[in-house]
XYZ file of N, CA, C and O in Angstrom:
372
model
N -9.672 6.960 4.204
C -9.562 5.936 4.558
C -10.007 5.761 6.085
O -9.531 6.407 6.646
N -10.846 4.963 6.387
C -11.455 4.879 7.915
C -10.617 3.807 8.562
O -9.879 3.260 7.934
N -10.781 3.833 9.919
C -10.133 3.064 10.726
C -10.568 1.664 10.445
O -9.507 0.556 10.437
N -11.610 1.259 10.086
C -12.260 -0.097 9.797
C -11.437 -0.509 8.383
O -11.138 -1.631 8.440
N -11.296 0.431 7.533
C -10.529 0.164 6.342
C -9.186 -0.296 6.505
O -8.588 -1.397 5.899
N -8.442 0.186 7.534
C -6.941 0.111 7.813
C -7.005 -1.446 8.351
O -6.045 -2.155 8.134
N -8.062 -1.640 9.199
C -8.062 -3.009 10.002
C -8.140 -4.223 8.828
O -7.571 -5.117 8.984
N -8.884 -3.746 7.930
C -9.380 -5.022 6.898
C -8.030 -4.930 5.827
O -7.952 -6.126 5.630
N -7.356 -3.884 5.873
C -6.058 -4.016 5.039
C -5.105 -4.646 5.704
O -4.324 -5.531 5.083
N -5.093 -4.512 6.982
C -4.091 -5.339 7.836
C -4.357 -6.793 7.780
O -3.567 -7.653 7.775
N -5.676 -7.263 7.855
C -6.083 -8.502 7.747
C -5.875 -9.162 6.334
O -5.328 -10.254 6.282
N -5.958 -8.471 5.295
C -5.503 -8.888 4.041
C -4.193 -8.954 3.912
O -3.822 -10.078 3.249
N -3.433 -8.115 4.481
C -1.847 -8.311 4.110
C -1.444 -9.711 4.891
O -0.597 -10.145 4.659
N -2.157 -9.740 6.047
C -1.659 -11.062 6.796
C -2.069 -12.194 6.126
O -1.169 -13.230 6.180
N -3.086 -12.273 5.221
C -3.311 -13.539 4.583
C -2.328 -13.556 3.684
O -1.836 -14.908 3.102
N -1.965 -12.549 2.764
C -0.795 -12.542 1.760
C 0.284 -13.151 2.326
O 0.982 -13.706 1.843
N 0.584 -12.529 3.795
C 1.889 -13.157 4.185
C 2.010 -14.603 4.440
O 2.865 -15.406 4.428
N 0.615 -15.246 5.053
C 0.575 -16.646 5.117
C 0.808 -17.290 3.937
O 1.199 -18.444 3.801
N 0.195 -16.784 2.682
C 0.395 -17.545 1.311
C 1.607 -17.563 0.967
O 2.159 -18.420 0.523
N 2.355 -16.429 1.304
C 3.814 -16.470 0.912
C 4.754 -17.624 1.648
O 5.438 -18.155 1.027
N 4.411 -17.742 2.707
C 4.872 -18.772 3.583
C 4.729 -20.083 3.256
O 5.402 -20.923 2.937
N 3.271 -20.356 2.818
C 2.893 -21.558 2.331
C 3.559 -21.957 0.860
O 4.094 -23.004 0.590
N 3.773 -20.811 0.049
C 4.369 -20.950 -1.240
C 5.935 -21.526 -1.018
O 6.407 -22.560 -1.816
N 6.460 -20.914 0.049
C 7.922 -21.096 0.246
C 8.142 -22.763 0.633
O 8.953 -23.467 0.142
N 7.141 -23.222 1.574
C 7.163 -24.693 2.049
C 6.674 -25.349 0.916
O 7.348 -26.387 0.727
N 5.818 -25.026 0.049
C 5.570 -25.862 -1.138
C 6.569 -26.176 -2.141
O 6.754 -27.140 -2.632
N 7.414 -24.981 -2.363
C 8.379 -25.247 -3.510
C 9.370 -26.095 -2.805
O 10.159 -26.734 -3.484
N 9.750 -26.008 -1.503
C 10.779 -26.966 -1.016
C 10.381 -28.442 -1.126
O 11.442 -29.200 -1.352
N 9.105 -28.662 -0.909
C 8.753 -30.039 -0.871
C 8.694 -30.717 -2.371
O 8.545 -31.948 -2.607
N 8.651 -29.680 -3.293
C 8.869 -30.330 -4.744
C 10.045 -30.429 -5.290
O 10.183 -31.179 -6.306
N 11.153 -30.152 -4.662
C 12.466 -30.171 -5.199
C 12.941 -31.720 -5.454
O 13.613 -32.057 -6.309
N 12.258 -32.706 -4.491
C 12.628 -34.003 -4.685
C 12.237 -34.734 -6.109
O 12.540 -35.496 -6.588
N 11.270 -34.036 -6.889
C 10.770 -34.581 -8.174
C 12.037 -34.697 -8.889
O 11.842 -35.712 -9.834
N 13.007 -34.136 -9.122
C 14.146 -33.996 -9.997
C 14.879 -35.485 -9.665
O 15.942 -35.959 -10.446
N 14.962 -35.910 -8.725
C 15.586 -37.115 -8.151
C 16.817 -36.445 -7.570
O 17.233 -35.464 -7.552
N 17.645 -37.524 -7.367
C 19.220 -36.978 -6.871
C 20.129 -36.716 -8.014
O 19.840 -36.804 -8.952
N 21.275 -35.795 -7.470
C 22.147 -35.597 -8.696
C 22.216 -33.896 -8.445
O 21.793 -33.301 -7.642
N 23.065 -33.343 -9.560
C 23.244 -32.088 -9.600
C 21.890 -30.989 -9.918
O 21.979 -30.220 -9.339
N 21.162 -31.681 -10.728
C 19.873 -30.781 -10.976
C 19.096 -30.578 -9.987
O 18.738 -29.516 -9.716
N 18.862 -31.489 -9.058
C 18.469 -31.341 -7.805
C 18.972 -30.259 -6.926
O 18.327 -29.498 -6.185
N 20.406 -30.468 -6.768
C 21.033 -29.309 -6.231
C 20.864 -28.059 -6.320
O 20.805 -27.020 -5.922
N 20.795 -27.828 -7.818
C 20.908 -26.576 -8.484
C 19.466 -26.012 -8.163
O 19.363 -24.730 -8.110
N 18.399 -26.842 -8.350
C 17.119 -26.297 -8.081
C 16.831 -26.060 -6.893
O 16.492 -25.043 -6.613
N 17.345 -26.844 -5.744
C 17.245 -26.377 -4.247
C 17.884 -25.190 -4.127
O 17.348 -24.308 -3.458
N 18.877 -25.071 -4.690
C 19.682 -23.742 -4.544
C 19.053 -22.198 -4.811
O 18.770 -21.495 -4.262
N 18.412 -22.598 -6.186
C 17.543 -21.532 -6.728
C 16.257 -21.223 -6.043
O 16.166 -20.266 -5.519
N 15.553 -22.431 -5.595
C 14.470 -22.544 -4.906
C 14.689 -21.885 -3.483
O 13.760 -21.105 -2.940
N 15.932 -22.158 -2.847
C 15.889 -21.875 -1.479
C 16.086 -20.330 -1.553
O 15.633 -19.594 -0.454
N 16.914 -19.590 -2.670
C 16.786 -17.959 -2.562
C 15.488 -17.673 -2.759
O 15.129 -16.623 -2.076
N 14.633 -18.442 -3.629
C 13.303 -17.720 -3.765
C 12.520 -17.634 -2.446
O 11.591 -16.943 -1.917
N 12.693 -18.948 -1.827
C 11.972 -19.351 -0.562
C 12.331 -18.379 0.479
O 11.348 -17.865 1.256
N 13.606 -18.088 0.588
C 13.995 -17.097 1.717
C 13.463 -15.924 1.503
O 12.932 -15.087 2.408
N 13.521 -15.411 -0.004
C 12.852 -13.886 -0.134
C 11.608 -13.960 0.181
O 11.037 -13.040 0.756
N 10.788 -15.001 -0.156
C 9.286 -15.015 -0.137
C 9.038 -14.993 1.712
O 7.964 -14.438 2.125
N 9.969 -15.689 2.160
C 9.652 -15.793 3.736
C 10.045 -14.400 4.385
O 9.308 -13.876 5.116
N 11.151 -13.818 3.767
C 11.347 -12.497 4.378
C 10.255 -11.383 3.860
O 9.884 -10.440 4.978
N 9.571 -11.668 2.876
C 8.434 -10.626 2.437
C 7.410 -10.903 3.208
O 6.638 -10.049 3.740
N 7.171 -12.105 3.520
C 6.037 -12.595 4.302
C 6.100 -11.979 5.606
O 5.062 -11.478 6.268
N 7.297 -12.072 6.276
C 7.391 -11.597 7.555
C 7.352 -9.922 7.838
O 6.848 -9.675 8.776
N 7.786 -9.480 6.653
C 7.646 -7.863 6.695
C 6.341 -7.707 6.419
O 5.773 -6.561 7.109
N 5.395 -8.354 5.542
C 3.834 -7.958 5.613
C 3.288 -8.235 6.528
O 2.557 -7.396 7.008
N 3.719 -9.340 7.147
C 3.020 -9.713 8.666
C 3.096 -8.789 9.665
O 2.361 -8.212 10.553
N 4.544 -8.094 9.642
C 4.737 -7.018 10.610
C 3.789 -5.684 10.283
O 3.294 -4.997 11.140
N 3.939 -5.556 8.854
C 3.070 -4.326 8.662
C 1.680 -4.374 8.712
O 0.807 -3.672 9.028
N 1.141 -5.891 8.635
C -0.348 -6.173 8.817
C -0.730 -5.973 10.433
O -1.701 -5.136 10.468
N 0.208 -6.212 11.198
C -0.037 -6.114 12.553
C -0.124 -4.636 12.900
O -1.092 -3.917 13.599
N 0.845 -3.830 12.467
C 0.798 -2.465 12.670
C -0.506 -1.620 12.192
O -0.968 -0.861 12.669
N -0.802 -2.071 11.032
C -2.098 -1.587 10.251
C -3.307 -1.824 11.199
O -4.164 -1.060 11.421
N -3.412 -3.214 11.730
C -4.372 -3.417 12.615
C -4.607 -2.676 13.719
O -5.509 -2.077 14.206
N -3.367 -2.369 14.396
C -3.264 -1.754 15.361
C -3.712 -0.040 15.230
O -4.436 0.388 16.209
N -2.984 0.207 14.137
C -3.656 1.488 13.853
C -5.038 2.011 13.627
O -5.527 2.851 13.935
N -5.595 1.107 12.708
C -6.770 1.075 12.540
C -7.827 1.080 13.791
O -8.646 1.785 13.802
N -7.394 0.031 14.663
C -8.120 0.110 15.897
C -8.010 1.424 16.652
O -9.113 1.623 17.168
N -6.776 1.772 16.590
C -6.781 3.106 17.377
C -7.469 4.221 16.604
O -7.985 5.129 17.445
N -7.327 4.258 15.220
C -8.274 5.275 14.603
C -9.488 4.972 14.997
O -10.304 6.382 15.164
N -10.288 3.914 15.031
C -11.434 3.920 15.357
C -11.736 4.238 16.844
O -12.811 4.891 16.914
N -10.862 4.020 17.652
C -11.202 4.490 19.035
C -11.211 6.077 19.022
O -12.102 6.719 19.812
N -10.077 6.704 18.340
C -10.137 8.263 18.364
C -11.461 8.630 17.781
O -12.059 9.639 17.937
N -11.965 8.099 16.612
C -13.158 8.621 15.768
C -14.450 8.329 16.732
O -15.182 9.521 17.046
N -14.409 7.514 17.579
C -15.534 7.291 18.697
C -15.476 8.407 19.638
O -16.403 8.926 20.157
N -14.132 8.641 20.064
C -14.115 9.501 21.271
C -14.647 10.999 20.784
O -15.198 11.755 21.288
N -14.013 11.257 19.437
C -14.232 12.739 18.833
C -15.679 12.693 18.667
O -16.298 13.917 19.085
N -16.315 11.705 18.301
C -17.880 11.767 18.154
C -18.643 11.847 19.258
O -19.451 12.823 19.681
N -18.148 11.386 20.405
C -18.832 11.524 21.667
C -18.429 12.999 22.261
O -19.360 13.541 23.050
N -17.270 13.359 21.953
C -17.034 14.839 22.570
C -17.991 15.696 21.870
O -18.688 16.768 22.297
N -18.077 15.784 20.485
C -19.035 16.532 19.794
C -20.439 16.474 19.983
O -21.154 17.330 19.938
N -20.814 15.050 20.252
C -22.290 14.875 20.770
C -22.526 15.505 21.778
O -23.640 16.149 21.909
N -21.780 15.517 22.959
C -22.002 15.933 24.062
C -21.931 17.632 24.072
O -22.618 18.145 25.097
N -21.310 18.169 23.331
C -21.275 19.658 23.345
C -22.618 20.256 22.973
O -22.926 21.480 23.363
N -23.312 19.616 22.288
C -24.759 19.991 21.946
C -25.655 20.279 22.712
O -26.700 20.734 22.696
N -25.456 19.422 23.831
C -26.358 19.213 24.997
C -26.385 20.371 25.957
O -27.468 20.443 26.759
N -25.122 21.259 25.885
C -25.151 22.056 26.954
C -26.143 23.440 26.765
O -26.375 23.716 25.443
N -26.557 24.009 27.832
C -27.682 25.222 27.576
C -26.954 26.401 27.011
O -25.790 26.805 27.064
């Protein structure tokens, strides 16, 4: 896996994290459809737990995505530095 691949993976994970946050918000906004009463409260409790878990997972994925993007960028820098070192060694008489 190259540094660019790590950066791309980090970007993809960031998109998944954003999608999870959107799903949690969307589920919360649909609980009203049951109307008032116990059913709505029970659904809100169940959805609340799912929403909470989605948000936690999304935050963790976002943290991991940030780390992958930083690692990928550092990897690319190291590859470029190493390539320039080896390219320069062939010029010596």
